[in-house]
Short mmCIF file of C-alpha atoms in Angstrom, two decimals:
data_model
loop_
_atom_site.label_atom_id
_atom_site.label_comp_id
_atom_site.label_asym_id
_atom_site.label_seq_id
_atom_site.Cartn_x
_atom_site.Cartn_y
_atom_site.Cartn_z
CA UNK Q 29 89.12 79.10 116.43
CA UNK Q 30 88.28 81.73 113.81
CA UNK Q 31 84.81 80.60 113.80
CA UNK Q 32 84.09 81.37 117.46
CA UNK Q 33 85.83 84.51 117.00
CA UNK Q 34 84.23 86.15 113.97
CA UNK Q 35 80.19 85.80 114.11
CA UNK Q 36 78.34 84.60 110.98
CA UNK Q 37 75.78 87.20 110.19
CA UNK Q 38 72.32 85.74 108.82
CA UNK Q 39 70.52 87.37 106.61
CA UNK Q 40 67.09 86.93 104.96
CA UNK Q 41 67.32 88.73 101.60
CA UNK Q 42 65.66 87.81 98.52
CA UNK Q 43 68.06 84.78 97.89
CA UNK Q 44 66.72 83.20 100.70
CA UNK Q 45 68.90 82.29 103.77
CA UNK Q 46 72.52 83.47 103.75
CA UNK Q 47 75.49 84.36 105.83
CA UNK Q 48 77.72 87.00 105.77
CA UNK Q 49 81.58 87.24 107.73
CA UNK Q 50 82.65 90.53 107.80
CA UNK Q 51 85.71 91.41 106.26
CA UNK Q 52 87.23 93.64 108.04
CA UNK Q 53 86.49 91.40 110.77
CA UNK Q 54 88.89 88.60 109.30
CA UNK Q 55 91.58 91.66 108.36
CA UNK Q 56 91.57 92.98 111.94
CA UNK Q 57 91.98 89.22 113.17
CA UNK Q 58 94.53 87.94 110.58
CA UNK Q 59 96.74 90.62 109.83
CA UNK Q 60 98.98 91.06 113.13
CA UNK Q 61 99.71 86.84 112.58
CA UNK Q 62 101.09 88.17 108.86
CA UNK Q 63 103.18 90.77 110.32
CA UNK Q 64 104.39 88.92 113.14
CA UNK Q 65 105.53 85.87 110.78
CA UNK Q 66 107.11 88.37 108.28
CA UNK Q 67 104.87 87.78 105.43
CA UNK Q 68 102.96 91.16 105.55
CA UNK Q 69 105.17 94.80 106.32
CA UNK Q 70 103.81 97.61 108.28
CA UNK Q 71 105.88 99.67 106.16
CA UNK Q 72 103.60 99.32 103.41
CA UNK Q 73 100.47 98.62 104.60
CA UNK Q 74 98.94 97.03 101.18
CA UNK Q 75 97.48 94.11 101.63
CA UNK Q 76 96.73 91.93 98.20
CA UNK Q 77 93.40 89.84 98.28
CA UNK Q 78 92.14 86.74 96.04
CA UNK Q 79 88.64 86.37 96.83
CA UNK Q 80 87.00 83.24 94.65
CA UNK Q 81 83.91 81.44 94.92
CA UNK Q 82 82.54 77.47 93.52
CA UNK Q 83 78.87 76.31 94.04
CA UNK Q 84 78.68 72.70 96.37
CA UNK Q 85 76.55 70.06 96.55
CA UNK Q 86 75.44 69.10 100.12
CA UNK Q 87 73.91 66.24 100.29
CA UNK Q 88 71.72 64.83 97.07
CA UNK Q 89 70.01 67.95 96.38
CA UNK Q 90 70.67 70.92 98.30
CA UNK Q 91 73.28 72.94 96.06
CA UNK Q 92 75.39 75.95 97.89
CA UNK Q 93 77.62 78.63 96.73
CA UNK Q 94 80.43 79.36 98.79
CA UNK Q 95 82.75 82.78 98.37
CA UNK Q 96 85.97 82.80 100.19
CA UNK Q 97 89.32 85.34 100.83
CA UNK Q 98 92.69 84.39 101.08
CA UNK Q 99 95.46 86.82 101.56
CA UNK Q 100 97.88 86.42 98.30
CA UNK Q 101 101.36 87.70 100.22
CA UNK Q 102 101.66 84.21 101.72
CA UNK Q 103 101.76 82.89 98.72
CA UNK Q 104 103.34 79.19 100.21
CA UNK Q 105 100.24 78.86 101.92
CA UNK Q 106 97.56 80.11 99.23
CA UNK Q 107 96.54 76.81 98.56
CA UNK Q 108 95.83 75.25 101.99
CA UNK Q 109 92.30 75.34 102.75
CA UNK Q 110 92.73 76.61 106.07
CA UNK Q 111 94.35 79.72 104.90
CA UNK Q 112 90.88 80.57 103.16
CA UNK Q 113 88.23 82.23 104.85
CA UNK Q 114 84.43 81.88 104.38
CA UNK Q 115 82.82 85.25 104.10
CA UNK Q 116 79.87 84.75 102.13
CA UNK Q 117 77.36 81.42 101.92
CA UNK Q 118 74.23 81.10 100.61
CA UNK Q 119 71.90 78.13 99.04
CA UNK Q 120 70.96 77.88 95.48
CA UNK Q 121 73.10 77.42 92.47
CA UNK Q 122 76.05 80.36 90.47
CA UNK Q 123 74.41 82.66 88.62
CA UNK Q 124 75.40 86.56 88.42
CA UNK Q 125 71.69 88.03 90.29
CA UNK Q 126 72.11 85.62 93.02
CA UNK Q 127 75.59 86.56 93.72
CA UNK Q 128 75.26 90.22 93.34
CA UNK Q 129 72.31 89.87 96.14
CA UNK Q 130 74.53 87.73 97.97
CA UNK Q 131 77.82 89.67 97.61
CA UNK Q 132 76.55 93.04 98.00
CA UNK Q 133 77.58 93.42 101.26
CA UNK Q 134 81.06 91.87 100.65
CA UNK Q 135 81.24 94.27 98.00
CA UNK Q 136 80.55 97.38 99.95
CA UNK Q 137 82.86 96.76 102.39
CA UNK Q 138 85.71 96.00 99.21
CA UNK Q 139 85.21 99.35 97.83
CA UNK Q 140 85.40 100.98 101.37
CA UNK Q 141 88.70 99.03 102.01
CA UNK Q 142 89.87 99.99 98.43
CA UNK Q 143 89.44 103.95 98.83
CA UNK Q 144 89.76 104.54 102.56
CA UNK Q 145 91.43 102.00 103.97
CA UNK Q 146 91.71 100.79 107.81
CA UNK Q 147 93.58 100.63 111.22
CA UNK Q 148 94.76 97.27 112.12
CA UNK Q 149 96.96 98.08 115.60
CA UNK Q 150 97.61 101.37 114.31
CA UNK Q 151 98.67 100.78 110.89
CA UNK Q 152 96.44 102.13 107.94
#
């Protein structure tokens, strides 16, 4: 379902072919599902994030590295796969260059988050 919501963005960058998932995207989807099940509270709006990554092979050859975000207040379901969500994918194999190309973006939008913040159904 999340997947139809939230469009991949592809980008050609000097890693080759990637995708990017916004986000703030995933916040402004996720978040009201938190606060309605009582794992997140609007009266402080800080929202704790684990965001990890692992290289896969697909197939025989074709290696991919895979960075995900999962929201550490629900900490019962931290460890189910579907409570982790893709935001950055990318072929090749780990090493620190590729994933600063290939993170950039994801970065960006981390700092932004970090010092200003956003409006998720009128909470900062």
């Amino acid at each position: 379902m999340l997947n139809k919501l939230l469009n991949w963005s592809s980008l050609n960058s000097a890693i080759g072919k990637d995708a990017y998932r916004s986000i703030k995207k995933i916040l402004k989807y996720i978040v009201p599902a938190y606060i309605q099940n009582e794992k997140l509270d609007p009266a402080s709006p800080i929202i704790h994030l684990r965001i990890s990554g692992d290289g896969h092979n697909i197939r025989r050859k074709v290696k991919h590295v895979m960075i995900t975000v999962a929201l550490l207040d629900d900490s019962a379901k931290l460890f189910e796969p579907n409570y982790h969500y893709t935001v950055v994918l990318f072929p090749g194999i780990e090493n620190y260059s590729t994933l600063k190309i290939a993170a950039d973006t994801l970065i960006r939008e981390l700092q932004e988050l970090s010092s200003i913040g956003m409006f998720i159904d009128n909470i900062v």
